[in-house]
mmCIF file of C-alpha atoms in Angstrom:
data_model
loop_
_atom_site.group_PDB
_atom_site.id
_atom_site.type_symbol
_atom_site.label_atom_id
_atom_site.label_comp_id
_atom_site.label_asym_id
_atom_site.label_seq_id
_atom_site.Cartn_x
_atom_site.Cartn_y
_atom_site.Cartn_z
ATOM 1 C CA ASP D 1 -27.002 9.234 23.091
ATOM 2 C CA SER D 2 -28.851 6.527 23.699
ATOM 3 C CA GLY D 3 -32.100 8.550 24.034
ATOM 4 C CA VAL D 4 -32.883 7.091 27.723
ATOM 5 C CA THR D 5 -32.422 9.237 30.663
ATOM 6 C CA GLN D 6 -31.539 9.149 33.740
ATOM 7 C CA THR D 7 -32.071 11.510 36.895
ATOM 8 C CA PRO D 8 -30.007 12.400 38.673
ATOM 9 C CA LYS D 9 -26.669 11.291 37.653
ATOM 10 C CA HIS D 10 -25.044 11.691 41.202
ATOM 11 C CA LEU D 11 -26.439 10.341 44.365
ATOM 12 C CA ILE D 12 -25.098 10.776 47.726
ATOM 13 C CA THR D 13 -26.689 9.824 50.617
ATOM 14 C CA ALA D 14 -26.745 8.468 54.587
ATOM 15 C CA THR D 15 -27.327 4.753 55.716
ATOM 16 C CA GLY D 16 -31.342 4.642 56.506
ATOM 17 C CA GLN D 17 -32.161 6.796 54.091
ATOM 18 C CA ARG D 18 -34.665 6.285 51.080
ATOM 19 C CA VAL D 19 -34.153 7.735 47.515
ATOM 20 C CA THR D 20 -36.078 7.713 44.077
ATOM 21 C CA LEU D 21 -34.015 7.226 40.849
ATOM 22 C CA ARG D 22 -36.017 8.411 37.736
ATOM 23 C CA CYS D 23 -36.008 6.687 34.039
ATOM 24 C CA SER D 24 -37.099 7.755 30.839
ATOM 25 C CA PRO D 25 -36.748 5.234 28.200
ATOM 26 C CA ARG D 26 -36.454 5.775 24.823
ATOM 27 C CA SER D 27 -39.646 7.017 22.669
ATOM 28 C CA GLY D 28 -41.548 4.396 21.721
ATOM 29 C CA ASP D 29 -40.314 1.500 23.866
ATOM 30 C CA LEU D 30 -42.374 -0.081 26.113
ATOM 31 C CA SER D 31 -40.065 -1.824 27.747
ATOM 32 C CA VAL D 32 -38.064 -1.263 30.773
ATOM 33 C CA TYR D 33 -35.539 -2.673 32.744
ATOM 34 C CA TRP D 34 -33.159 -1.432 35.987
ATOM 35 C CA TYR D 35 -29.988 -3.210 36.083
ATOM 36 C CA GLN D 36 -27.089 -2.768 39.028
ATOM 37 C CA GLN D 37 -23.636 -2.480 38.627
ATOM 38 C CA SER D 38 -21.482 -2.804 41.465
ATOM 39 C CA LEU D 39 -18.007 -3.741 41.840
ATOM 40 C CA ASP D 40 -18.642 -7.307 43.997
ATOM 41 C CA GLN D 41 -22.007 -8.574 42.262
ATOM 42 C CA GLY D 42 -20.723 -7.270 38.517
ATOM 43 C CA LEU D 43 -23.860 -6.378 36.511
ATOM 44 C CA GLN D 44 -27.166 -7.654 37.463
ATOM 45 C CA PHE D 45 -30.879 -7.442 36.383
ATOM 46 C CA LEU D 46 -33.378 -6.427 39.126
ATOM 47 C CA ILE D 47 -36.812 -5.873 37.464
ATOM 48 C CA GLN D 48 -38.487 -5.776 34.262
ATOM 49 C CA TYR D 49 -41.835 -3.482 33.559
ATOM 50 C CA TYR D 50 -43.649 -3.587 30.116
ATOM 51 C CA ASN D 51 -45.966 -1.017 29.190
ATOM 52 C CA GLY D 52 -47.139 -0.304 33.199
ATOM 53 C CA GLU D 53 -46.879 -3.967 34.190
ATOM 54 C CA GLU D 54 -44.183 -6.005 36.330
ATOM 55 C CA ARG D 55 -43.216 -8.674 33.573
ATOM 56 C CA ALA D 56 -39.638 -10.037 35.157
ATOM 57 C CA LYS D 57 -38.070 -9.781 38.806
ATOM 58 C CA GLY D 58 -34.490 -10.257 39.023
ATOM 59 C CA ASN D 59 -32.179 -10.212 42.656
ATOM 60 C CA ILE D 60 -33.813 -7.216 43.749
ATOM 61 C CA LEU D 61 -34.217 -7.006 47.418
ATOM 62 C CA GLU D 62 -37.211 -6.606 49.067
ATOM 63 C CA ARG D 63 -36.318 -3.241 50.336
ATOM 64 C CA PHE D 64 -36.317 -2.152 46.400
ATOM 65 C CA SER D 65 -39.688 -1.235 44.297
ATOM 66 C CA ALA D 66 -39.820 0.150 41.137
ATOM 67 C CA GLN D 67 -43.315 1.435 39.023
ATOM 68 C CA GLN D 68 -43.978 2.859 35.369
ATOM 69 C CA PHE D 69 -46.079 5.043 35.073
ATOM 70 C CA PRO D 70 -48.608 5.915 32.503
ATOM 71 C CA ASP D 71 -45.923 8.407 30.390
ATOM 72 C CA LEU D 72 -43.843 5.157 30.448
ATOM 73 C CA HIS D 73 -41.442 6.453 32.862
ATOM 74 C CA SER D 74 -40.033 4.800 35.655
ATOM 75 C CA GLU D 75 -38.653 4.588 39.097
ATOM 76 C CA LEU D 76 -36.374 2.792 41.295
ATOM 77 C CA ASN D 77 -37.100 3.074 45.249
ATOM 78 C CA LEU D 78 -34.356 2.000 47.534
ATOM 79 C CA SER D 79 -35.652 2.432 51.202
ATOM 80 C CA SER D 80 -33.281 1.422 54.453
ATOM 81 C CA LEU D 81 -29.677 2.311 52.832
ATOM 82 C CA GLU D 82 -27.200 0.180 53.225
ATOM 83 C CA LEU D 83 -23.194 0.739 52.597
ATOM 84 C CA GLY D 84 -23.214 -2.057 49.894
ATOM 85 C CA ASP D 85 -26.042 -0.485 47.974
ATOM 86 C CA SER D 86 -23.896 2.162 46.654
ATOM 87 C CA ALA D 87 -23.583 1.065 43.099
ATOM 88 C CA LEU D 88 -24.484 2.522 39.872
ATOM 89 C CA TYR D 89 -27.948 1.587 38.624
ATOM 90 C CA PHE D 90 -28.318 1.487 35.075
ATOM 91 C CA CYS D 91 -32.113 1.948 33.176
ATOM 92 C CA ALA D 92 -32.656 0.082 29.597
ATOM 93 C CA SER D 93 -35.354 0.082 27.447
ATOM 94 C CA ALA D 94 -36.667 -2.154 24.543
ATOM 95 C CA ALA D 95 -39.084 -1.976 22.264
ATOM 96 C CA GLY D 96 -41.145 -4.796 23.371
ATOM 97 C CA ILE D 97 -41.394 -7.806 26.000
ATOM 98 C CA GLY D 98 -38.889 -9.457 23.622
ATOM 99 C CA SER D 99 -39.140 -10.722 20.034
ATOM 100 C CA PHE D 100 -35.706 -12.222 18.218
ATOM 101 C CA GLU D 101 -37.173 -11.785 14.944
ATOM 102 C CA LEU D 102 -37.480 -7.734 15.639
ATOM 103 C CA ASN D 103 -34.007 -7.675 17.825
ATOM 104 C CA ASN D 104 -34.723 -6.240 21.021
ATOM 105 C CA GLU D 105 -32.044 -5.176 21.918
ATOM 106 C CA GLN D 106 -31.561 -2.611 25.300
ATOM 107 C CA PHE D 107 -30.700 0.875 25.134
ATOM 108 C CA PHE D 108 -28.958 2.126 28.108
ATOM 109 C CA GLY D 109 -29.530 5.305 29.847
ATOM 110 C CA PRO D 110 -26.173 7.128 31.600
ATOM 111 C CA GLY D 111 -26.978 5.080 34.953
ATOM 112 C CA THR D 112 -27.224 6.803 38.537
ATOM 113 C CA ARG D 113 -24.146 6.627 40.823
ATOM 114 C CA LEU D 114 -25.598 5.774 43.706
ATOM 115 C CA THR D 115 -23.035 6.340 47.232
ATOM 116 C CA VAL D 116 -24.086 5.629 50.922
ATOM 117 C CA LEU D 117 -21.988 7.073 53.077
ATOM 118 C CA ALA V 1 -30.224 -20.797 34.718
ATOM 119 C CA GLN V 2 -28.502 -18.957 32.426
ATOM 120 C CA LYS V 3 -24.548 -18.099 32.726
ATOM 121 C CA ILE V 4 -21.754 -16.044 31.006
ATOM 122 C CA THR V 5 -18.207 -16.376 30.856
ATOM 123 C CA GLN V 6 -15.497 -13.917 30.173
ATOM 124 C CA THR V 7 -12.318 -15.868 30.672
ATOM 125 C CA GLN V 8 -9.786 -12.527 30.126
ATOM 126 C CA PRO V 9 -9.963 -9.826 32.694
ATOM 127 C CA GLY V 10 -7.681 -7.480 30.707
ATOM 128 C CA MET V 11 -6.012 -7.586 26.807
ATOM 129 C CA PHE V 12 -3.779 -5.603 25.223
ATOM 130 C CA VAL V 13 -3.375 -4.580 21.840
ATOM 131 C CA GLN V 14 -2.224 -2.172 19.544
ATOM 132 C CA GLU V 15 -3.961 0.495 17.205
ATOM 133 C CA LYS V 16 -4.724 -0.900 13.733
ATOM 134 C CA GLU V 17 -4.135 -4.883 14.937
ATOM 135 C CA ALA V 18 -7.779 -6.864 15.289
ATOM 136 C CA VAL V 19 -8.592 -8.238 18.773
ATOM 137 C CA THR V 20 -10.903 -10.840 19.950
ATOM 138 C CA LEU V 21 -12.721 -11.016 23.390
ATOM 139 C CA ASP V 22 -13.924 -14.318 24.305
ATOM 140 C CA CYS V 23 -16.970 -15.315 25.646
ATOM 141 C CA THR V 24 -18.668 -18.948 26.653
ATOM 142 C CA TYR V 25 -22.422 -19.330 27.362
ATOM 143 C CA ASP V 26 -24.426 -21.840 29.309
ATOM 144 C CA THR V 27 -27.827 -22.296 28.669
ATOM 145 C CA SER V 28 -30.807 -24.784 28.149
ATOM 146 C CA ASP V 29 -32.695 -22.320 26.493
ATOM 147 C CA PRO V 30 -33.428 -23.304 23.131
ATOM 148 C CA SER V 31 -33.199 -20.448 21.971
ATOM 149 C CA TYR V 32 -31.599 -16.770 23.146
ATOM 150 C CA GLY V 33 -29.921 -13.900 21.916
ATOM 151 C CA LEU V 34 -26.224 -12.896 22.505
ATOM 152 C CA PHE V 35 -25.193 -9.219 22.871
ATOM 153 C CA TRP V 36 -21.868 -7.130 23.588
ATOM 154 C CA TYR V 37 -21.718 -4.232 24.826
ATOM 155 C CA LYS V 38 -19.174 -1.398 25.468
ATOM 156 C CA GLN V 39 -18.648 0.665 28.613
ATOM 157 C CA PRO V 40 -15.958 3.102 28.566
ATOM 158 C CA SER V 41 -14.627 4.871 31.205
ATOM 159 C CA SER V 42 -17.558 7.789 31.552
ATOM 160 C CA GLY V 43 -19.605 4.401 32.770
ATOM 161 C CA GLU V 44 -22.468 4.476 29.718
ATOM 162 C CA MET V 45 -23.444 1.425 28.033
ATOM 163 C CA ILE V 46 -23.315 1.023 24.478
ATOM 164 C CA PHE V 47 -24.548 -1.949 22.554
ATOM 165 C CA LEU V 48 -22.772 -3.235 20.001
ATOM 166 C CA ILE V 49 -23.657 -6.345 18.254
ATOM 167 C CA TYR V 50 -26.584 -8.652 18.530
ATOM 168 C CA GLN V 51 -26.400 -12.388 17.548
ATOM 169 C CA GLY V 52 -29.595 -14.883 17.806
ATOM 170 C CA SER V 53 -29.232 -18.398 18.273
ATOM 171 C CA TYR V 54 -30.823 -19.417 14.958
ATOM 172 C CA ASP V 55 -28.900 -16.686 12.895
ATOM 173 C CA GLN V 56 -27.173 -18.658 10.306
ATOM 174 C CA GLN V 57 -24.487 -16.192 9.597
ATOM 175 C CA ASN V 58 -22.315 -15.124 12.195
ATOM 176 C CA ALA V 59 -23.340 -10.616 13.061
ATOM 177 C CA THR V 60 -21.412 -7.577 11.632
ATOM 178 C CA GLU V 61 -21.754 -4.264 12.837
ATOM 179 C CA GLY V 62 -18.644 -1.695 10.972
ATOM 180 C CA ARG V 63 -15.800 -2.970 12.741
ATOM 181 C CA TYR V 64 -16.893 -5.415 15.405
ATOM 182 C CA SER V 65 -18.223 -8.826 14.019
ATOM 183 C CA LEU V 66 -19.371 -12.016 16.288
ATOM 184 C CA ASN V 67 -17.766 -15.495 16.153
ATOM 185 C CA PHE V 68 -20.553 -17.483 17.148
ATOM 186 C CA GLN V 69 -20.270 -20.978 17.139
ATOM 187 C CA LYS V 70 -22.917 -22.880 18.703
ATOM 188 C CA ALA V 71 -21.733 -26.065 19.239
ATOM 189 C CA ARG V 72 -19.342 -24.797 21.252
ATOM 190 C CA LYS V 73 -21.477 -22.024 22.806
ATOM 191 C CA SER V 74 -18.933 -19.002 22.368
ATOM 192 C CA ALA V 75 -19.635 -15.829 21.012
ATOM 193 C CA ASN V 76 -16.469 -14.329 20.343
ATOM 194 C CA LEU V 77 -15.655 -10.508 19.669
ATOM 195 C CA VAL V 78 -13.572 -9.197 16.670
ATOM 196 C CA ILE V 79 -12.914 -6.144 16.667
ATOM 197 C CA SER V 80 -10.707 -4.995 13.963
ATOM 198 C CA ALA V 81 -8.303 -2.447 12.951
ATOM 199 C CA SER V 82 -8.837 -1.207 16.332
ATOM 200 C CA GLN V 83 -8.864 2.511 17.594
ATOM 201 C CA LEU V 84 -7.578 4.148 20.863
ATOM 202 C CA GLY V 85 -11.231 5.119 21.002
ATOM 203 C CA ASP V 86 -11.706 1.157 21.541
ATOM 204 C CA SER V 87 -9.965 1.123 25.268
ATOM 205 C CA ALA V 88 -12.936 0.525 27.353
ATOM 206 C CA MET V 89 -14.515 -2.646 29.477
ATOM 207 C CA TYR V 90 -16.539 -4.711 27.357
ATOM 208 C CA PHE V 91 -19.154 -7.220 28.559
ATOM 209 C CA CYS V 92 -21.032 -9.880 26.518
ATOM 210 C CA ALA V 93 -24.500 -10.747 27.606
ATOM 211 C CA MET V 94 -27.168 -13.135 26.595
ATOM 212 C CA SER V 95 -30.943 -13.270 27.511
ATOM 213 C CA PRO V 96 -33.016 -16.178 27.500
ATOM 214 C CA THR V 97 -36.094 -17.329 26.052
ATOM 215 C CA GLY V 98 -38.255 -14.097 25.840
ATOM 216 C CA PHE V 99 -35.837 -11.553 26.400
ATOM 217 C CA GLN V 100 -36.817 -10.567 29.638
ATOM 218 C CA LYS V 101 -33.400 -10.580 31.237
ATOM 219 C CA LEU V 102 -30.154 -9.819 30.571
ATOM 220 C CA VAL V 103 -27.313 -11.895 31.755
ATOM 221 C CA PHE V 104 -23.730 -10.411 31.962
ATOM 222 C CA GLY V 105 -20.580 -12.059 31.793
ATOM 223 C CA THR V 106 -17.394 -10.167 34.418
ATOM 224 C CA GLY V 107 -16.181 -8.210 31.116
ATOM 225 C CA THR V 108 -12.844 -7.939 29.477
ATOM 226 C CA ARG V 109 -10.856 -4.380 29.738
ATOM 227 C CA LEU V 110 -9.611 -3.564 26.598
ATOM 228 C CA LEU V 111 -6.464 -1.344 25.898
ATOM 229 C CA VAL V 112 -5.848 0.188 22.877
ATOM 230 C CA SER V 113 -1.962 1.197 22.799
ATOM 231 C CA PRO V 114 -0.312 3.793 20.151
#
């Protein structure tokens, strides 16, 4: 158990709908990262938050948005869903923004499997 | 841009033998981190081992060791004394300066047979 929790575990919805994925980081971790794993794109970084502020953006679609709340949990919002958005969405947490001296590895949650029909 | 290449889509090994999973990377960053993650069929991503680009010694964590050859830009994972539970997908990843994201390879599926 990594200490990172994600809900829900599975989500089935229809095209055009909107969903919210939730992540609670490990106790004490300030950074939250979102990744998407799909068959055709592999594992891709979407976005990072550090202590409530957006720190880095990756290949995140405009239809997707995220935020990190004062209690450090994070939500990823996916709207106008398309079939191609079906994927496993991971949240990961780390202690800080990044420090090589601190060996700042990211710990992954169990993922939310999204199926868009 | 950073890139991770894992050229072995699948590997087979017998229980108790050692196996090496290949990983090469490309980056222009002066410092970076290299990681290996394991993804069992259940789907979770499990952190295995980390190597910093300035680390003088190869990283080891129990049965896992990382064969880091900086000049060749390779970071191969060695699993000693394979166990049936090692059957999984293995991903090599790197983080560019600042640890702002992980860039993953396409993964290698390892199958350990009795």
